[in-house]
Amino acid sequence: MPDVLVWLMKAGAIFGILLGTAAYLTLAERKVSAWIQYRYGPNRVGPWGLFQPFADLIKFIFKEEVAPAGANPLMFRLAPFLSAIPAMLTVAVIPFGPEVRIGEVATNLSIVDLDVGALYLLAFSGLAVYGPILGGWASNSKYSLLGGLRASAQMVSYELTLILCLLAVVTLSGTLDLREIVTSQAERGVWNVFVQPVAFVLFVVATFAETNRHPFDFAECEPELVGGFHTEYSAMRFALFFLGEYCAMIVMAGLTTTLFLGGFGIPFVEDPHWVLGFLAFMTKTAMFLFLFLWVRWTLPRFRFDQLMGLGWKVFLPVALVNLFLTGAVVSLLG
Amino acid sequence: MVVVERKELTLAERLYLPEIFRGMAITFRKLFAKRVTRQYPEEPLPTTEVTRGQPRLVVNDDGNIACVSCGLCEAACPAYAITIDGHETDRTIEREPERFDIDMLRCILCGFCEEACPKDAIFMSDELELADYTRQALVYNIERLKRPKSALQARIDYVYRLNDRWQSSSSTS
Amino acid sequence: MAEFLFYFLSIVAVAAGAGVVLSRSPMMSIIALLATFFCLAVIYLLAGFQFLAAAQVLVYAGAILVLFLFVIMLLNLGDTRGQFRLQDALLSGKTRLGLAVAAALGLVGAVAARRAPLGEHDAALHAEGIDDLTDVATALFGRYSLPFEVVSLLLLATMVAVLALAKRQRGPASQRPPEASATALAAPPPTPAPPPALPDPVASKEEVTS
């Protein structure tokens, strides 16, 4: 089989997994929220409501796209794509599993293995900020603008913490390649979460802020801002914003798994079969996705100044000190 | 003057994380709690004889409706939902409605027609569902309003009991 | 394929760069600038500089441009349509001078790039491509660590200078009230009659509640 074909199949499969997971994440969100609130959740479309995402999709497709008067037409159309596409591109460097051998073809289970994978991921997840801010601005609505401003301020602030925590892991592993970070954890025999607990906690909280999820969802913030940056959006454009949000959640969960929970590695199992490795990765990622939902339906929303204070006055110094200590220990020992 | 003393937060409280985990433990337990949602179409609303649903016409055991088209319910109806045209019959009861329409979109389920009726011909049933595709289909005619007496018996008994109590209490005062 | 992509991206980059300058709406300028950065990043990638490409997107597109966006939104700059005509701008002396300086600099840069002999170390790097992170790191923190630190110092100095400038601009207005109160304290009014004691609304409320 030519390499291009293998690569295409791999890319198709991974994008399929991403979009499918995103679709079912919407169902999972509604189910989990329902269970926590003594309800059943969607259970009409198919058994246990399993076809609900498709019903939603059909509804989104057939709804009318409304643009407010005075909206900037180009930006208004562009913003949802700027929100969804970076989130979908970031999945390219996530290592979903170990090397796959089908017949005589051997390939790594990720779309690309970049030397600077972690950096690439951060760069593109940082671009996701353009969706909310441009969408909010182009809507010509005060709520949208406020939501967009908040989203961008928050994402830019928490990206620093995210990067510093990631750097602590990179310092330990000595590489920016995500696959090598996974193998280095397997070689050391201990997951990074036990070596870097502070970075782990900060990283997880920062991912919540970075993906605009509860308790930091100021970009939407229904009680004050109606719907935040997507107040004026409808139909497929609205769906694209949500696709972006859910894809970002999945990628961030996958990244946390890769960096701190040994990625596709299984404890005490040497060189597992690739199916097992893939399943291990998906299980760990699903755990984080559940955490996203669980936290959303547990914690109330912060206040915006509290969020900024937390990010700049607590997380950033702690992450810096953590990075410094990590660097000092690594350079002293190694 | 009330002096409010701010509680000094402990380190654990200021770290915030223990409390977050406590909250999450609570919500996690609720994941498996008993669901309270009523699965409506399969699990209908519980009704009793007190339930004031849509008005229905009583069909006596002889197969005729008790209504004599006196028009009192029409007059009592605050929503003008009832329209009656009467005509003569050969029976002992000399009149019956030729047309008895209740516009269910106007009906407010107040039960005044039931109170007004001198012949115990109209009662509030426990039927509450109301859905169709056109407005016209929701104007119920005489055939759609007919219900056998047995179906409404609980309500009829309840109304009699209520009337008895009202009469006895008013006579003593 | 790569060559075609390079020329295509170059044309897009130059066109978007022109768009940044020529666009009348600041928002469109930002988007054009974003497109330029992207094309540059992909060109770096084509040349084999993965790190540079990622850093380009991360730093310029992800951080600096967002800052620009913020400033534009907060300043609420509208369309400059009608306030400004391209022909006037092109004909003004300052613009001509600026264009001339830019052209001269570009010429010098191009000549320098042509003429500059590659050092042995650089040549080796160039042959392999500096996509290896270790090379970048050793170059940045080993051989060029002094210039690197100097540049960071320069940035710090700029930041401090900007802060100082911003403070001074606001200074006179904010400094006046304290001075006034100081003089008032130094020279008390000649008739120190106590002002009629108006009950402090807060205090009286507290008395009532107690």
PDB file of N, CA and C in Angstrom, chain A residues 93-95 117-119 121-122 161-186 188 190-197 199-200 202-204 207 251-265 281 284-285 288:
ATOM      1  N   VAL A  93      -1.542  16.127  16.029  1.00  0.00           N
ATOM      2  CA  VAL A  93      -0.307  15.669  16.671  1.00  0.00           C
ATOM      3  C   VAL A  93      -0.560  14.776  17.879  1.00  0.00           C
ATOM      4  N   ILE A  94      -1.821  14.584  18.241  1.00  0.00           N
ATOM      5  CA  ILE A  94      -2.107  13.753  19.414  1.00  0.00           C
ATOM      6  C   ILE A  94      -1.820  12.293  19.058  1.00  0.00           C
ATOM      7  N   PRO A  95      -0.939  11.638  19.812  1.00  0.00           N
ATOM      8  CA  PRO A  95      -0.688  10.217  19.525  1.00  0.00           C
ATOM      9  C   PRO A  95      -1.795   9.345  20.120  1.00  0.00           C
ATOM     10  N   GLY A 117       5.683  18.921  18.317  1.00  0.00           N
ATOM     11  CA  GLY A 117       4.251  18.636  18.410  1.00  0.00           C
ATOM     12  C   GLY A 117       3.540  19.462  19.460  1.00  0.00           C
ATOM     13  N   ALA A 118       4.129  19.527  20.647  1.00  0.00           N
ATOM     14  CA  ALA A 118       3.472  20.248  21.738  1.00  0.00           C
ATOM     15  C   ALA A 118       3.323  21.723  21.378  1.00  0.00           C
ATOM     16  N   LEU A 119       4.374  22.242  20.738  1.00  0.00           N
ATOM     17  CA  LEU A 119       4.358  23.660  20.368  1.00  0.00           C
ATOM     18  C   LEU A 119       3.286  23.919  19.314  1.00  0.00           C
ATOM     19  N   LEU A 121       0.602  22.209  18.834  1.00  0.00           N
ATOM     20  CA  LEU A 121      -0.715  22.114  19.447  1.00  0.00           C
ATOM     21  C   LEU A 121      -1.081  23.413  20.163  1.00  0.00           C
ATOM     22  N   LEU A 122      -0.104  23.927  20.914  1.00  0.00           N
ATOM     23  CA  LEU A 122      -0.376  25.168  21.641  1.00  0.00           C
ATOM     24  C   LEU A 122      -0.626  26.314  20.679  1.00  0.00           C
ATOM     25  N   THR A 161      -0.223  29.828  31.758  1.00  0.00           N
ATOM     26  CA  THR A 161      -0.141  28.743  32.732  1.00  0.00           C
ATOM     27  C   THR A 161      -0.028  27.406  32.019  1.00  0.00           C
ATOM     28  N   LEU A 162      -0.830  27.268  30.975  1.00  0.00           N
ATOM     29  CA  LEU A 162      -0.839  26.022  30.209  1.00  0.00           C
ATOM     30  C   LEU A 162       0.567  25.732  29.675  1.00  0.00           C
ATOM     31  N   ILE A 163       1.179  26.764  29.093  1.00  0.00           N
ATOM     32  CA  ILE A 163       2.495  26.573  28.481  1.00  0.00           C
ATOM     33  C   ILE A 163       3.534  26.263  29.552  1.00  0.00           C
ATOM     34  N   LEU A 164       3.449  26.963  30.686  1.00  0.00           N
ATOM     35  CA  LEU A 164       4.459  26.746  31.727  1.00  0.00           C
ATOM     36  C   LEU A 164       4.355  25.335  32.292  1.00  0.00           C
ATOM     37  N   CYS A 165       3.123  24.839  32.449  1.00  0.00           N
ATOM     38  CA  CYS A 165       2.966  23.476  32.965  1.00  0.00           C
ATOM     39  C   CYS A 165       3.476  22.476  31.945  1.00  0.00           C
ATOM     40  N   LEU A 166       3.188  22.752  30.684  1.00  0.00           N
ATOM     41  CA  LEU A 166       3.657  21.850  29.634  1.00  0.00           C
ATOM     42  C   LEU A 166       5.178  21.849  29.601  1.00  0.00           C
ATOM     43  N   LEU A 167       5.771  23.032  29.829  1.00  0.00           N
ATOM     44  CA  LEU A 167       7.234  23.120  29.796  1.00  0.00           C
ATOM     45  C   LEU A 167       7.851  22.291  30.911  1.00  0.00           C
ATOM     46  N   ALA A 168       7.172  22.231  32.055  1.00  0.00           N
ATOM     47  CA  ALA A 168       7.699  21.414  33.149  1.00  0.00           C
ATOM     48  C   ALA A 168       7.792  19.961  32.696  1.00  0.00           C
ATOM     49  N   VAL A 169       6.744  19.491  32.009  1.00  0.00           N
ATOM     50  CA  VAL A 169       6.759  18.112  31.504  1.00  0.00           C
ATOM     51  C   VAL A 169       7.840  17.955  30.444  1.00  0.00           C
ATOM     52  N   VAL A 170       7.942  18.956  29.579  1.00  0.00           N
ATOM     53  CA  VAL A 170       8.943  18.894  28.509  1.00  0.00           C
ATOM     54  C   VAL A 170      10.341  18.851  29.110  1.00  0.00           C
ATOM     55  N   THR A 171      10.549  19.619  30.173  1.00  0.00           N
ATOM     56  CA  THR A 171      11.857  19.599  30.831  1.00  0.00           C
ATOM     57  C   THR A 171      12.187  18.198  31.331  1.00  0.00           C
ATOM     58  N   LEU A 172      11.175  17.532  31.882  1.00  0.00           N
ATOM     59  CA  LEU A 172      11.389  16.176  32.387  1.00  0.00           C
ATOM     60  C   LEU A 172      11.733  15.222  31.254  1.00  0.00           C
ATOM     61  N   SER A 173      10.972  15.325  30.163  1.00  0.00           N
ATOM     62  CA  SER A 173      11.128  14.356  29.088  1.00  0.00           C
ATOM     63  C   SER A 173      12.237  14.741  28.114  1.00  0.00           C
ATOM     64  N   GLY A 174      12.540  16.010  28.063  1.00  0.00           N
ATOM     65  CA  GLY A 174      13.596  16.450  27.161  1.00  0.00           C
ATOM     66  C   GLY A 174      13.199  16.451  25.709  1.00  0.00           C
ATOM     67  N   THR A 175      11.897  16.519  25.402  1.00  0.00           N
ATOM     68  CA  THR A 175      11.471  16.556  24.010  1.00  0.00           C
ATOM     69  C   THR A 175      10.123  17.261  23.911  1.00  0.00           C
ATOM     70  N   LEU A 176       9.874  17.826  22.721  1.00  0.00           N
ATOM     71  CA  LEU A 176       8.565  18.450  22.486  1.00  0.00           C
ATOM     72  C   LEU A 176       7.662  17.521  21.680  1.00  0.00           C
ATOM     73  N   ASP A 177       8.229  16.366  21.284  1.00  0.00           N
ATOM     74  CA  ASP A 177       7.439  15.413  20.508  1.00  0.00           C
ATOM     75  C   ASP A 177       6.513  14.647  21.455  1.00  0.00           C
ATOM     76  N   LEU A 178       5.227  14.725  21.202  1.00  0.00           N
ATOM     77  CA  LEU A 178       4.271  14.144  22.151  1.00  0.00           C
ATOM     78  C   LEU A 178       4.447  12.628  22.251  1.00  0.00           C
ATOM     79  N   ARG A 179       4.759  12.000  21.121  1.00  0.00           N
ATOM     80  CA  ARG A 179       4.927  10.548  21.169  1.00  0.00           C
ATOM     81  C   ARG A 179       6.118  10.173  22.048  1.00  0.00           C
ATOM     82  N   GLU A 180       7.180  10.973  21.931  1.00  0.00           N
ATOM     83  CA  GLU A 180       8.349  10.669  22.762  1.00  0.00           C
ATOM     84  C   GLU A 180       8.085  10.957  24.224  1.00  0.00           C
ATOM     85  N   ILE A 181       7.212  11.934  24.493  1.00  0.00           N
ATOM     86  CA  ILE A 181       6.841  12.189  25.887  1.00  0.00           C
ATOM     87  C   ILE A 181       6.157  10.950  26.467  1.00  0.00           C
ATOM     88  N   VAL A 182       5.313  10.322  25.642  1.00  0.00           N
ATOM     89  CA  VAL A 182       4.635   9.103  26.096  1.00  0.00           C
ATOM     90  C   VAL A 182       5.651   7.995  26.344  1.00  0.00           C
ATOM     91  N   THR A 183       6.559   7.787  25.391  1.00  0.00           N
ATOM     92  CA  THR A 183       7.507   6.688  25.562  1.00  0.00           C
ATOM     93  C   THR A 183       8.446   6.962  26.735  1.00  0.00           C
ATOM     94  N   SER A 184       8.769   8.251  26.959  1.00  0.00           N
ATOM     95  CA  SER A 184       9.666   8.543  28.072  1.00  0.00           C
ATOM     96  C   SER A 184       8.984   8.208  29.403  1.00  0.00           C
ATOM     97  N   GLN A 185       7.664   8.410  29.454  1.00  0.00           N
ATOM     98  CA  GLN A 185       6.951   8.043  30.684  1.00  0.00           C
ATOM     99  C   GLN A 185       6.969   6.539  30.875  1.00  0.00           C
ATOM    100  N   ALA A 186       6.811   5.805  29.761  1.00  0.00           N
ATOM    101  CA  ALA A 186       6.823   4.346  29.860  1.00  0.00           C
ATOM    102  C   ALA A 186       8.204   3.864  30.315  1.00  0.00           C
ATOM    103  N   ARG A 188      10.432   5.537  32.078  1.00  0.00           N
ATOM    104  CA  ARG A 188      10.684   5.883  33.483  1.00  0.00           C
ATOM    105  C   ARG A 188       9.830   5.004  34.412  1.00  0.00           C
ATOM    106  N   VAL A 190       6.933   5.568  35.483  1.00  0.00           N
ATOM    107  CA  VAL A 190       5.977   6.286  36.344  1.00  0.00           C
ATOM    108  C   VAL A 190       5.382   7.423  35.534  1.00  0.00           C
ATOM    109  N   TRP A 191       4.087   7.598  35.679  1.00  0.00           N
ATOM    110  CA  TRP A 191       3.424   8.648  34.917  1.00  0.00           C
ATOM    111  C   TRP A 191       3.805  10.014  35.447  1.00  0.00           C
ATOM    112  N   ASN A 192       3.730  10.984  34.554  1.00  0.00           N
ATOM    113  CA  ASN A 192       4.140  12.339  34.936  1.00  0.00           C
ATOM    114  C   ASN A 192       3.246  12.932  36.017  1.00  0.00           C
ATOM    115  N   VAL A 193       2.030  12.424  36.138  1.00  0.00           N
ATOM    116  CA  VAL A 193       1.131  13.004  37.126  1.00  0.00           C
ATOM    117  C   VAL A 193       1.696  12.823  38.522  1.00  0.00           C
ATOM    118  N   PHE A 194       2.468  11.727  38.752  1.00  0.00           N
ATOM    119  CA  PHE A 194       3.034  11.503  40.078  1.00  0.00           C
ATOM    120  C   PHE A 194       4.316  12.287  40.279  1.00  0.00           C
ATOM    121  N   VAL A 195       4.980  12.599  39.149  1.00  0.00           N
ATOM    122  CA  VAL A 195       6.215  13.378  39.257  1.00  0.00           C
ATOM    123  C   VAL A 195       5.894  14.865  39.333  1.00  0.00           C
ATOM    124  N   GLN A 196       4.845  15.263  38.638  1.00  0.00           N
ATOM    125  CA  GLN A 196       4.494  16.685  38.517  1.00  0.00           C
ATOM    126  C   GLN A 196       3.059  16.961  38.967  1.00  0.00           C
ATOM    127  N   PRO A 197       2.731  16.667  40.208  1.00  0.00           N
ATOM    128  CA  PRO A 197       1.323  16.828  40.616  1.00  0.00           C
ATOM    129  C   PRO A 197       0.846  18.276  40.518  1.00  0.00           C
ATOM    130  N   ALA A 199       1.920  20.684  38.517  1.00  0.00           N
ATOM    131  CA  ALA A 199       1.713  21.038  37.112  1.00  0.00           C
ATOM    132  C   ALA A 199       0.437  20.385  36.597  1.00  0.00           C
ATOM    133  N   PHE A 200       0.181  19.165  37.037  1.00  0.00           N
ATOM    134  CA  PHE A 200      -1.020  18.462  36.584  1.00  0.00           C
ATOM    135  C   PHE A 200      -2.280  19.224  36.983  1.00  0.00           C
ATOM    136  N   LEU A 202      -2.627  22.367  37.892  1.00  0.00           N
ATOM    137  CA  LEU A 202      -2.710  23.660  37.205  1.00  0.00           C
ATOM    138  C   LEU A 202      -3.111  23.463  35.749  1.00  0.00           C
ATOM    139  N   PHE A 203      -2.529  22.452  35.132  1.00  0.00           N
ATOM    140  CA  PHE A 203      -2.801  22.221  33.713  1.00  0.00           C
ATOM    141  C   PHE A 203      -4.278  21.902  33.494  1.00  0.00           C
ATOM    142  N   VAL A 204      -4.815  21.029  34.347  1.00  0.00           N
ATOM    143  CA  VAL A 204      -6.224  20.651  34.166  1.00  0.00           C
ATOM    144  C   VAL A 204      -7.127  21.869  34.339  1.00  0.00           C
ATOM    145  N   THR A 207      -6.863  24.074  31.382  1.00  0.00           N
ATOM    146  CA  THR A 207      -7.582  23.605  30.197  1.00  0.00           C
ATOM    147  C   THR A 207      -9.055  23.979  30.282  1.00  0.00           C
ATOM    148  N   VAL A 251      -9.418  17.495  22.396  1.00  0.00           N
ATOM    149  CA  VAL A 251      -7.979  17.597  22.200  1.00  0.00           C
ATOM    150  C   VAL A 251      -7.282  17.876  23.522  1.00  0.00           C
ATOM    151  N   MET A 252      -7.881  18.767  24.330  1.00  0.00           N
ATOM    152  CA  MET A 252      -7.251  19.088  25.607  1.00  0.00           C
ATOM    153  C   MET A 252      -7.238  17.862  26.523  1.00  0.00           C
ATOM    154  N   ALA A 253      -8.321  17.085  26.500  1.00  0.00           N
ATOM    155  CA  ALA A 253      -8.353  15.862  27.309  1.00  0.00           C
ATOM    156  C   ALA A 253      -7.283  14.897  26.812  1.00  0.00           C
ATOM    157  N   GLY A 254      -7.161  14.783  25.489  1.00  0.00           N
ATOM    158  CA  GLY A 254      -6.135  13.901  24.925  1.00  0.00           C
ATOM    159  C   GLY A 254      -4.744  14.381  25.281  1.00  0.00           C
ATOM    160  N   LEU A 255      -4.557  15.703  25.269  1.00  0.00           N
ATOM    161  CA  LEU A 255      -3.244  16.260  25.594  1.00  0.00           C
ATOM    162  C   LEU A 255      -2.911  15.995  27.057  1.00  0.00           C
ATOM    163  N   THR A 256      -3.876  16.181  27.937  1.00  0.00           N
ATOM    164  CA  THR A 256      -3.633  15.911  29.354  1.00  0.00           C
ATOM    165  C   THR A 256      -3.257  14.445  29.554  1.00  0.00           C
ATOM    166  N   THR A 257      -3.984  13.569  28.861  1.00  0.00           N
ATOM    167  CA  THR A 257      -3.668  12.143  28.937  1.00  0.00           C
ATOM    168  C   THR A 257      -2.237  11.884  28.483  1.00  0.00           C
ATOM    169  N   THR A 258      -1.888  12.489  27.365  1.00  0.00           N
ATOM    170  CA  THR A 258      -0.563  12.264  26.796  1.00  0.00           C
ATOM    171  C   THR A 258       0.535  12.775  27.719  1.00  0.00           C
ATOM    172  N   LEU A 259       0.321  13.973  28.247  1.00  0.00           N
ATOM    173  CA  LEU A 259       1.384  14.596  29.017  1.00  0.00           C
ATOM    174  C   LEU A 259       1.520  13.994  30.404  1.00  0.00           C
ATOM    175  N   PHE A 260       0.380  13.680  31.031  1.00  0.00           N
ATOM    176  CA  PHE A 260       0.457  13.339  32.454  1.00  0.00           C
ATOM    177  C   PHE A 260       0.073  11.901  32.767  1.00  0.00           C
ATOM    178  N   LEU A 261      -0.731  11.274  31.920  1.00  0.00           N
ATOM    179  CA  LEU A 261      -1.216   9.940  32.277  1.00  0.00           C
ATOM    180  C   LEU A 261      -0.641   8.851  31.373  1.00  0.00           C
ATOM    181  N   GLY A 262       0.523   9.108  30.815  1.00  0.00           N
ATOM    182  CA  GLY A 262       1.176   8.042  30.055  1.00  0.00           C
ATOM    183  C   GLY A 262       0.542   7.719  28.722  1.00  0.00           C
ATOM    184  N   GLY A 263      -0.294   8.593  28.201  1.00  0.00           N
ATOM    185  CA  GLY A 263      -0.837   8.413  26.856  1.00  0.00           C
ATOM    186  C   GLY A 263      -1.434   7.046  26.626  1.00  0.00           C
ATOM    187  N   PHE A 264      -0.917   6.359  25.596  1.00  0.00           N
ATOM    188  CA  PHE A 264      -1.479   5.056  25.252  1.00  0.00           C
ATOM    189  C   PHE A 264      -0.810   3.932  26.038  1.00  0.00           C
ATOM    190  N   GLY A 265       0.037   4.259  27.007  1.00  0.00           N
ATOM    191  CA  GLY A 265       0.698   3.214  27.788  1.00  0.00           C
ATOM    192  C   GLY A 265      -0.244   2.598  28.812  1.00  0.00           C
ATOM    193  N   PHE A 281      -5.766   4.711  25.704  1.00  0.00           N
ATOM    194  CA  PHE A 281      -5.770   6.155  25.463  1.00  0.00           C
ATOM    195  C   PHE A 281      -7.193   6.705  25.493  1.00  0.00           C
ATOM    196  N   LYS A 284      -8.656   6.809  29.042  1.00  0.00           N
ATOM    197  CA  LYS A 284      -8.150   7.918  29.857  1.00  0.00           C
ATOM    198  C   LYS A 284      -8.729   9.244  29.382  1.00  0.00           C
ATOM    199  N   THR A 285      -8.805   9.402  28.050  1.00  0.00           N
ATOM    200  CA  THR A 285      -9.358  10.650  27.524  1.00  0.00           C
ATOM    201  C   THR A 285     -10.821  10.795  27.918  1.00  0.00           C
ATOM    202  N   PHE A 288     -11.223  12.164  31.311  1.00  0.00           N
ATOM    203  CA  PHE A 288     -11.085  13.614  31.419  1.00  0.00           C
ATOM    204  C   PHE A 288     -12.312  14.329  30.858  1.00  0.00           C
TER     205      PHE A 288
END
